[in-house]
PDB file of C-alpha atoms in Angstrom:
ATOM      1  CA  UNK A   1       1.505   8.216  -8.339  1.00 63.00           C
ATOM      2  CA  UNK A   2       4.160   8.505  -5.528  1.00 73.00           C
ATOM      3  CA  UNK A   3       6.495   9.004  -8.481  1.00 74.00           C
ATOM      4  CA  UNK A   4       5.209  11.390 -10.596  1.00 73.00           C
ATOM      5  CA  UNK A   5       4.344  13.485  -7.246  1.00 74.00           C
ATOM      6  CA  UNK A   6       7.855  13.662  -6.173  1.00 77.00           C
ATOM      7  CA  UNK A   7       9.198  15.023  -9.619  1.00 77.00           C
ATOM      8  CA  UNK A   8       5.979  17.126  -9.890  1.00 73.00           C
ATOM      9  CA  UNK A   9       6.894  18.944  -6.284  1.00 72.00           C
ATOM     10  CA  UNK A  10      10.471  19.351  -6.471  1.00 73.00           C
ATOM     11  CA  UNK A  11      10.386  22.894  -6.520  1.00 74.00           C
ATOM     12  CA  UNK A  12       8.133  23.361  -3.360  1.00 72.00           C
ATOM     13  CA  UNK A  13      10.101  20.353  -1.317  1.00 76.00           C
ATOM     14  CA  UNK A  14      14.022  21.083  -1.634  1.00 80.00           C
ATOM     15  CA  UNK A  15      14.611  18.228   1.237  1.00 81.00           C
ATOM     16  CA  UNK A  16      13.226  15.893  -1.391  1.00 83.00           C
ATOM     17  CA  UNK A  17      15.099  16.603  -4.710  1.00 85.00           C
ATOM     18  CA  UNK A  18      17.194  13.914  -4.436  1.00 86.00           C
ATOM     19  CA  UNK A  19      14.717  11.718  -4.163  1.00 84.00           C
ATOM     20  CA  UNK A  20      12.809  13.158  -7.017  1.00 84.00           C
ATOM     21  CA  UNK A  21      16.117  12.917  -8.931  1.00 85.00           C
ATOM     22  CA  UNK A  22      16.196   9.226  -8.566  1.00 85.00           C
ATOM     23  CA  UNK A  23      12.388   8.984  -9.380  1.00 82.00           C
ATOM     24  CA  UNK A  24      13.046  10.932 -12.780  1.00 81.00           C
ATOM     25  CA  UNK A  25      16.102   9.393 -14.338  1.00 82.00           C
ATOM     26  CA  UNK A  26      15.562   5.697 -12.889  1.00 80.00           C
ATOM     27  CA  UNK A  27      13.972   3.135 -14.635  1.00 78.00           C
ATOM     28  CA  UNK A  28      14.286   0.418 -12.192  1.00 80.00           C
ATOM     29  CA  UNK A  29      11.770   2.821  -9.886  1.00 79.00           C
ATOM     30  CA  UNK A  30       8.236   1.068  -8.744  1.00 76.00           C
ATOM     31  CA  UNK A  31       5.058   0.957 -10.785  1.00 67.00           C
ATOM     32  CA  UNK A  32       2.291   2.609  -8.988  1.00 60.00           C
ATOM     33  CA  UNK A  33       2.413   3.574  -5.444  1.00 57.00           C
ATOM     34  CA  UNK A  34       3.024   1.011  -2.702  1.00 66.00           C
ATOM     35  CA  UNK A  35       4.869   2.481   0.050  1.00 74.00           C
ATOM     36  CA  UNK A  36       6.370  -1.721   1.270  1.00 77.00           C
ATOM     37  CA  UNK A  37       7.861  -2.000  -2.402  1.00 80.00           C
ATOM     38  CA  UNK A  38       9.061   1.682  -2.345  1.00 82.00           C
ATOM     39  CA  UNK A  39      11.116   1.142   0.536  1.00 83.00           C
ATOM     40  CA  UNK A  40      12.563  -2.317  -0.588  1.00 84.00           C
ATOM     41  CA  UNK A  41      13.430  -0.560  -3.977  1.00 84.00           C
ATOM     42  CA  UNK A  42      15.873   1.408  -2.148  1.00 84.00           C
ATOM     43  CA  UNK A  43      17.348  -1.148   0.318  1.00 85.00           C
ATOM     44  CA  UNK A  44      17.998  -3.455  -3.049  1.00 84.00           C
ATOM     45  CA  UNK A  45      19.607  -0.658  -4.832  1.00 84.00           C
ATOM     46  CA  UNK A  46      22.174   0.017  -1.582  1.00 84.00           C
ATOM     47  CA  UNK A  47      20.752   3.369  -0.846  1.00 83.00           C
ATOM     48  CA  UNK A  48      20.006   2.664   2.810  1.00 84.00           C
ATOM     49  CA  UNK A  49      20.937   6.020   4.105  1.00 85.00           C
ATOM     50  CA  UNK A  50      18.082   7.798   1.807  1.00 85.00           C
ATOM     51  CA  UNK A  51      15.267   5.084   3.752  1.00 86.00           C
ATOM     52  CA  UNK A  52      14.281   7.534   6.716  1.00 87.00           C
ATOM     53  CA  UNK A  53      13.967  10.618   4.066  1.00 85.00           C
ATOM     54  CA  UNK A  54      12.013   8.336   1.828  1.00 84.00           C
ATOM     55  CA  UNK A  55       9.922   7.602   4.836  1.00 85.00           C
ATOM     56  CA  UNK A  56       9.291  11.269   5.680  1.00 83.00           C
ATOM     57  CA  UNK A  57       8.423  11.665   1.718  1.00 83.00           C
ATOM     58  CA  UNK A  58       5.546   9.031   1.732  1.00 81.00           C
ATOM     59  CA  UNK A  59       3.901  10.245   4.816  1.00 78.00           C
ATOM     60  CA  UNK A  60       4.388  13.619   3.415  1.00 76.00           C
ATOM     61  CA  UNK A  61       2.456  11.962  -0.198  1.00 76.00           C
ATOM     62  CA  UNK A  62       0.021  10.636   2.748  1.00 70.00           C
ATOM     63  CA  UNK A  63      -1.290  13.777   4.400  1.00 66.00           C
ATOM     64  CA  UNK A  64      -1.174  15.800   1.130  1.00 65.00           C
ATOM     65  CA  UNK A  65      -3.715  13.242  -0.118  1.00 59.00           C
ATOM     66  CA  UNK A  66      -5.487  13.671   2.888  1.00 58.00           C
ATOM     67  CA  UNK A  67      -6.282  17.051   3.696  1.00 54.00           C
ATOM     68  CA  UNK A  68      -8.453  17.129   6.096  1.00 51.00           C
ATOM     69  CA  UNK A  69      -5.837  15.237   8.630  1.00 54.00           C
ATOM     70  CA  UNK A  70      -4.124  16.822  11.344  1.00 56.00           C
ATOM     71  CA  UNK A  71      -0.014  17.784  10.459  1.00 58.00           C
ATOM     72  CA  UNK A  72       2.180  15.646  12.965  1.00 59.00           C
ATOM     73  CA  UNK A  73       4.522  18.090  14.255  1.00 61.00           C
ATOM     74  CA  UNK A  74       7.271  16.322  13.069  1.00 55.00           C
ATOM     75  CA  UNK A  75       6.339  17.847   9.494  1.00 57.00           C
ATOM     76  CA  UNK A  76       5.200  21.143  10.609  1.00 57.00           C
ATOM     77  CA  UNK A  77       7.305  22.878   8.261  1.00 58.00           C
ATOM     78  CA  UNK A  78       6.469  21.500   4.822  1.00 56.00           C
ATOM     79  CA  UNK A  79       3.454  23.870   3.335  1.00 55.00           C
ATOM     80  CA  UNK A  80      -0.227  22.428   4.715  1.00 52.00           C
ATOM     81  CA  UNK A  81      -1.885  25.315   3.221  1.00 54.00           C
ATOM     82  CA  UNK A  82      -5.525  23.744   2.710  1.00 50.00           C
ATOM     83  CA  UNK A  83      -5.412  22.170   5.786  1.00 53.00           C
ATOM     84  CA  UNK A  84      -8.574  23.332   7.138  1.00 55.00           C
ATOM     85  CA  UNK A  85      -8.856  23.358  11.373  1.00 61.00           C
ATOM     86  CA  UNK A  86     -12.423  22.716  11.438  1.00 62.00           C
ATOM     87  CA  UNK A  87     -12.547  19.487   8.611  1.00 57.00           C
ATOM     88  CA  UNK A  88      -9.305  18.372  11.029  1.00 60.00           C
ATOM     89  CA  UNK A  89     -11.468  18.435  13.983  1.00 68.00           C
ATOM     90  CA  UNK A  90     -14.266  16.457  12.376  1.00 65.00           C
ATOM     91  CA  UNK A  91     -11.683  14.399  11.301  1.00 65.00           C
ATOM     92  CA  UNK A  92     -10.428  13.847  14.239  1.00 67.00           C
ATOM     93  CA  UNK A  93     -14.057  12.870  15.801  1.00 73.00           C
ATOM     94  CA  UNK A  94     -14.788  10.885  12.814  1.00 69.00           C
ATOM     95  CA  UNK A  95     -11.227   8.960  14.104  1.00 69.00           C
ATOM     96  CA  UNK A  96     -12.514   8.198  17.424  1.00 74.00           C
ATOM     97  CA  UNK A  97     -15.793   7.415  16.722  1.00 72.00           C
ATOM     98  CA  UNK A  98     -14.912   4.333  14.308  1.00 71.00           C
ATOM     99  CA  UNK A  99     -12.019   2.922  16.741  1.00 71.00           C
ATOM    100  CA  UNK A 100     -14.581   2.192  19.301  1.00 75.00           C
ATOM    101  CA  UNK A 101     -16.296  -0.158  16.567  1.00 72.00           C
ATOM    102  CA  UNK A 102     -13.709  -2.836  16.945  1.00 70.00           C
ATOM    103  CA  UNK A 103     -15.553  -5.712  14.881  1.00 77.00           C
ATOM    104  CA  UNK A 104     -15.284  -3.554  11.993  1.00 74.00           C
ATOM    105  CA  UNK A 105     -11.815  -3.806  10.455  1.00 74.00           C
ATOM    106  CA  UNK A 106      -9.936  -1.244   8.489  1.00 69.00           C
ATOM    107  CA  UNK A 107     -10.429  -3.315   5.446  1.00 72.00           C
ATOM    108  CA  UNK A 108     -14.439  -3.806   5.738  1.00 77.00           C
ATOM    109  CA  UNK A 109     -14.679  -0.033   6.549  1.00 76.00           C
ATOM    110  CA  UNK A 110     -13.027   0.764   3.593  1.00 73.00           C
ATOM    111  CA  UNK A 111     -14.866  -1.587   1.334  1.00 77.00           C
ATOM    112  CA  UNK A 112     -18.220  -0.242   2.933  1.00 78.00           C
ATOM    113  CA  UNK A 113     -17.275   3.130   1.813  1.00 77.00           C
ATOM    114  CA  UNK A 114     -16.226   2.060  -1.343  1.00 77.00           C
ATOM    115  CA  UNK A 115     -19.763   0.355  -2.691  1.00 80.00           C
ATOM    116  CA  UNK A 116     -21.941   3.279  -1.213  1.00 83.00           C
ATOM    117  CA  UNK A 117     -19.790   5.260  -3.081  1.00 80.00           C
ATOM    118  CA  UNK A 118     -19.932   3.475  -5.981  1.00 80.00           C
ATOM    119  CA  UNK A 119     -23.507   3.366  -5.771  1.00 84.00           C
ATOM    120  CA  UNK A 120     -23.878   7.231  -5.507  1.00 83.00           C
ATOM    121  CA  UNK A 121     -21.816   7.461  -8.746  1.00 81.00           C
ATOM    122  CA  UNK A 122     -23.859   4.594 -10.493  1.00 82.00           C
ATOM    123  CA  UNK A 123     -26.685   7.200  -9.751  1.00 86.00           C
ATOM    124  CA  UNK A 124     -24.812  10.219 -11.406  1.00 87.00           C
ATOM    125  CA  UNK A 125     -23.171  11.105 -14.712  1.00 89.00           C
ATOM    126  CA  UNK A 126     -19.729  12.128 -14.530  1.00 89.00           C
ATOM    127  CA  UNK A 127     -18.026  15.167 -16.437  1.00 89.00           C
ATOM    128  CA  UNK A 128     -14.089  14.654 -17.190  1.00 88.00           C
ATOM    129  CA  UNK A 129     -12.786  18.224 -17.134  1.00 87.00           C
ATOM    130  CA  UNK A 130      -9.346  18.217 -19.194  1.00 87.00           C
ATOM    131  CA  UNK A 131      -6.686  19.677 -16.741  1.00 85.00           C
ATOM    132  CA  UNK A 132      -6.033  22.752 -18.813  1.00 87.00           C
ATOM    133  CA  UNK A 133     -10.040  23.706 -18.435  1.00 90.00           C
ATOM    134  CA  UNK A 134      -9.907  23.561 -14.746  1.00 88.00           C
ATOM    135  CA  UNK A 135      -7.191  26.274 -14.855  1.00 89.00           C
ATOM    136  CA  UNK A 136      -9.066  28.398 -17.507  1.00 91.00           C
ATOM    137  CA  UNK A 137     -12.025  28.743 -14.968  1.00 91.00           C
ATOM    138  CA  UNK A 138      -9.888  29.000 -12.202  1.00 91.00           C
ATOM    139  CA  UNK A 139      -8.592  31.895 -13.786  1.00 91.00           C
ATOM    140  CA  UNK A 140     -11.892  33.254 -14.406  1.00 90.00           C
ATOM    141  CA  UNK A 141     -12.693  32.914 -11.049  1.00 87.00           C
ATOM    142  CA  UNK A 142      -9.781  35.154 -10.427  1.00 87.00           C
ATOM    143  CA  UNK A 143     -10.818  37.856 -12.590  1.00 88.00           C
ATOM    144  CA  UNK A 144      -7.523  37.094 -15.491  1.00 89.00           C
ATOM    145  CA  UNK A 145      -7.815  37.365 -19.146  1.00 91.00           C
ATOM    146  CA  UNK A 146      -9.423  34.377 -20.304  1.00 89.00           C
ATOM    147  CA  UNK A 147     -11.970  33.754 -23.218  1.00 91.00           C
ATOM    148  CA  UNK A 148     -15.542  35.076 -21.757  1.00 88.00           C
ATOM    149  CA  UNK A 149     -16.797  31.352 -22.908  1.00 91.00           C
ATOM    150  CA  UNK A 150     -15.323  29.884 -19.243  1.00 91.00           C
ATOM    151  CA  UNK A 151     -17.448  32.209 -17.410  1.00 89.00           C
ATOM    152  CA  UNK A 152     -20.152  30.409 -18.853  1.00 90.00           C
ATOM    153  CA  UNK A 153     -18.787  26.795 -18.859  1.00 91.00           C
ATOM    154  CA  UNK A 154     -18.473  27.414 -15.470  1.00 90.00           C
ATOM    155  CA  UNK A 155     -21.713  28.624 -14.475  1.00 90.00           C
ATOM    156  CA  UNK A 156     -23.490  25.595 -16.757  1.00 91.00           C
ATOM    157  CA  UNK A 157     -21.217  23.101 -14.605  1.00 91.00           C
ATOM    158  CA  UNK A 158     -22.098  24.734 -11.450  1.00 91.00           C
ATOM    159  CA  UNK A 159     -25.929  24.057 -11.820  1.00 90.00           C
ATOM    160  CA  UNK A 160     -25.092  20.576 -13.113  1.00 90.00           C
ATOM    161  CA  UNK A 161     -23.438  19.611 -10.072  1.00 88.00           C
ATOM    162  CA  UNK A 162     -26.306  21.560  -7.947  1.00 85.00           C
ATOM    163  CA  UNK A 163     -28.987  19.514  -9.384  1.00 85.00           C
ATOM    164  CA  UNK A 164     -27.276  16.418  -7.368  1.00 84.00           C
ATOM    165  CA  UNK A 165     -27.194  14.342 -11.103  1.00 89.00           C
ATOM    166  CA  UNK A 166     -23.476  15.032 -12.287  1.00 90.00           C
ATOM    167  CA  UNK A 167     -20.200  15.994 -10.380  1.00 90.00           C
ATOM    168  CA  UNK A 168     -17.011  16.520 -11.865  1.00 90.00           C
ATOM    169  CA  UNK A 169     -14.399  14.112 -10.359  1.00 88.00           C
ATOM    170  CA  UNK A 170     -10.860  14.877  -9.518  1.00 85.00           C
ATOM    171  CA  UNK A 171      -8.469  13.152 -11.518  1.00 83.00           C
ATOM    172  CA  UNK A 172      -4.847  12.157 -10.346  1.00 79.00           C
ATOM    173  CA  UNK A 173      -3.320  14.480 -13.143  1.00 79.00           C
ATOM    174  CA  UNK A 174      -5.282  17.526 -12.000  1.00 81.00           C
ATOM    175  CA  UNK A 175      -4.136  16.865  -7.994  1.00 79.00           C
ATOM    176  CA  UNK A 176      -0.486  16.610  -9.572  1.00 76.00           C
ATOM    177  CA  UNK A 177      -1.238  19.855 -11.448  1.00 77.00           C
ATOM    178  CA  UNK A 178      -2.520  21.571  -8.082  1.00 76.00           C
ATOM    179  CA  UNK A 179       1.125  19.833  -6.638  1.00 73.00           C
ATOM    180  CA  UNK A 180       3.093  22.014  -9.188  1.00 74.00           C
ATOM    181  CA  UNK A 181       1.403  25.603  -8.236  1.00 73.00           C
ATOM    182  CA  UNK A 182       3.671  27.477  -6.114  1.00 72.00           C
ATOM    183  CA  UNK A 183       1.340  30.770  -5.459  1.00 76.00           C
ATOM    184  CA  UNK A 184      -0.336  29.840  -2.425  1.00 75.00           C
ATOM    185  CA  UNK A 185      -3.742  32.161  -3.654  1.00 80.00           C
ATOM    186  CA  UNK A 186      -3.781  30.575  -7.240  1.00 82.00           C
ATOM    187  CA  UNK A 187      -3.219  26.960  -5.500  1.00 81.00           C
ATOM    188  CA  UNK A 188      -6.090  27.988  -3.033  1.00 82.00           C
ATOM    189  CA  UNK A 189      -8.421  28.985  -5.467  1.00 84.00           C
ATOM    190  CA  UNK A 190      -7.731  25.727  -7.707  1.00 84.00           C
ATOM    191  CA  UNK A 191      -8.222  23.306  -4.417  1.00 83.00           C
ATOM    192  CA  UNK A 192     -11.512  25.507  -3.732  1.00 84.00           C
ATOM    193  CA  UNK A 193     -13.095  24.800  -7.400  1.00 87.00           C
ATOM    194  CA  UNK A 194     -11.878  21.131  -7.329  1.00 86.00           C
ATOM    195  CA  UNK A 195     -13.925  20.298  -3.940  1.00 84.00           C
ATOM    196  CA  UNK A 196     -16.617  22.438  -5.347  1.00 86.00           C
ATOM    197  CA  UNK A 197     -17.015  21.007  -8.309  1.00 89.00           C
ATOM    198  CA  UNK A 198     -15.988  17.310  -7.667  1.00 87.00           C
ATOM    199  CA  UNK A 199     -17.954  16.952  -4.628  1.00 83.00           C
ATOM    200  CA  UNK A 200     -15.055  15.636  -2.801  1.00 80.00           C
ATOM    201  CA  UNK A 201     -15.212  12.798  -5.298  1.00 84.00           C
ATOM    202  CA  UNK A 202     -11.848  11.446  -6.697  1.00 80.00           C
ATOM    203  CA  UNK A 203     -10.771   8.733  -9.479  1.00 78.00           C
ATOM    204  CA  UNK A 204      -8.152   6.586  -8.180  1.00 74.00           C
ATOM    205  CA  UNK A 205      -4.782   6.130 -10.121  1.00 71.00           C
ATOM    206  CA  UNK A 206      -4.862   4.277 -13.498  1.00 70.00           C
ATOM    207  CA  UNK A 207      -3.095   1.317 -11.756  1.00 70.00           C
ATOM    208  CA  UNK A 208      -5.577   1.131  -9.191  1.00 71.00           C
ATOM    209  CA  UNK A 209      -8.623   1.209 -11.758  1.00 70.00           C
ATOM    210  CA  UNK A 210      -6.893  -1.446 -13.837  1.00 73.00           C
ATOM    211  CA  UNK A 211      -6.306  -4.184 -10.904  1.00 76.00           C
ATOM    212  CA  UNK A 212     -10.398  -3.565 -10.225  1.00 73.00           C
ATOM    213  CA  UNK A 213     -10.964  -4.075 -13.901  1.00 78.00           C
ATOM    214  CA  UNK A 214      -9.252  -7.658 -14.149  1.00 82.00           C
ATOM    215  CA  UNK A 215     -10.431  -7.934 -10.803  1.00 77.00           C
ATOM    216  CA  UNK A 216     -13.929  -7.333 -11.964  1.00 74.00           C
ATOM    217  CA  UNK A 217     -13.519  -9.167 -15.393  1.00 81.00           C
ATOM    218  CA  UNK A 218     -12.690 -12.412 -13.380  1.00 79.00           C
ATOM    219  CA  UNK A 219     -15.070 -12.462 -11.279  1.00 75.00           C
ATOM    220  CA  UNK A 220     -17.640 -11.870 -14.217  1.00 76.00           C
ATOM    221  CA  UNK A 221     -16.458 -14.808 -16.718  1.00 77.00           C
ATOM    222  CA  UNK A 222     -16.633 -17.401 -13.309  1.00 74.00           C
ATOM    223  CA  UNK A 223     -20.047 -15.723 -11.587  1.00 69.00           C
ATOM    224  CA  UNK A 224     -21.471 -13.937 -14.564  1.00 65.00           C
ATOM    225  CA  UNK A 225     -22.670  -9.762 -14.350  1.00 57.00           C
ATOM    226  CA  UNK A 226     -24.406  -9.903 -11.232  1.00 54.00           C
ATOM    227  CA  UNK A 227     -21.510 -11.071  -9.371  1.00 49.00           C
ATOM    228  CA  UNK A 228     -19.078  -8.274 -10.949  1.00 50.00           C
ATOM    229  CA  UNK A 229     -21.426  -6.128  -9.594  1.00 52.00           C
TER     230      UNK A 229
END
């Protein structure tokens, strides 16, 4: 996804069209987004002196993903819009709190997180909202010319997600989508809807959902259902 962000954003990060160049035209680039293979990619293809920009472009990737973390001032002038001071702070708490449990590792935290969540969404039904729909009812939101039928899709979807039995999850193409928006109220409004909507719920890249499919098919035809599960 690291790719297809840093063509996507071009526009919005001039320090980084180089980069995005090189991501576009070459085919030799990295599948999926691991920051260790990233960085190799460019030390075997002799481009050495692009390594500390590439560096600032991941952790850029990083705390767009993440935007309830605080900006490190040495990126304080890229554009942290939706970076909200009060979801930094509990952020920030939420930080300290968990690095005084030092018997819990990074990677058990993580995987904690991951079955409750999974469990929640075992509990819900999800709604896939094609990217172009999200924009329609953003518009509507916005008051623009739309067909009056959004107004209403909207307003069904809204007490869906209300009754605590369906959410509608962000996908990686609509967070590229929000990426590409270069009016800072139109972007706003988008990133509003999304959390509303999605309940802060997101679908990990299609690379990441396949390796937990064989992952889970595996451990199914040696342990049978219960032990994919």
């Amino acid at each position: 996804m690291f790719r297809e962000w840093l063509v996507a954003v071009k526009s919005r990060f001039p320090e980084f069209e180089e980069l995005a160049r090189i991501a576009e035209n070459d085919n030799s680039w990295p599948d999926g987004y691991d920051s260790d293979r990233v960085l190799v990619y460019f030390e075997k293809s002799g481009r050495h002196q692009l390594i500390p920009l590439v560096r600032r472009a991941l952790t850029a990737f990083e705390m767009l993903c993440t935007p309830t973390a605080p900006v490190p001032d040495e990126l304080r002038g890229l554009p942290w819009e939706w970076h909200d001071s009060s979801l930094v702070q509990r952020s920030i708490a939420s930080t300290k709190r968990h690095s005084r449990q030092r018997s819990v590792s990074t990677a058990e935290y993580r995987w904690y997180l991951g079955r409750n969540l999974a469990k929640q969404m075992s509990r819900v039904t999800r709604i896939l909202i094609d990217t172009c729909h999200w924009v329609k009812m953003r518009d509507y939101e916005m008051g623009r010319p739309v067909p009056a039928e959004y107004g209403e899709i909207l307003r069904h979807l809204r007490w869906l997600v209300a009754s605590q039995r369906y959410v509608c999850p962000v996908t990686p193409a609509l967070f590229l989508e929000l990426q590409t928006q270069t009016d800072r109220t139109t972007r706003m409004h988008t990133a509003r809807l999304m959390e509303e909507l999605s309940r802060n719920v997101v679908l990990p890249h299609i690379s990441t959902m396949e390796k937990l499919e064989l992952r889970r098919t595996r451990v199914r035809h040696r342990f049978g259902h219960r032990g994919a599960e």
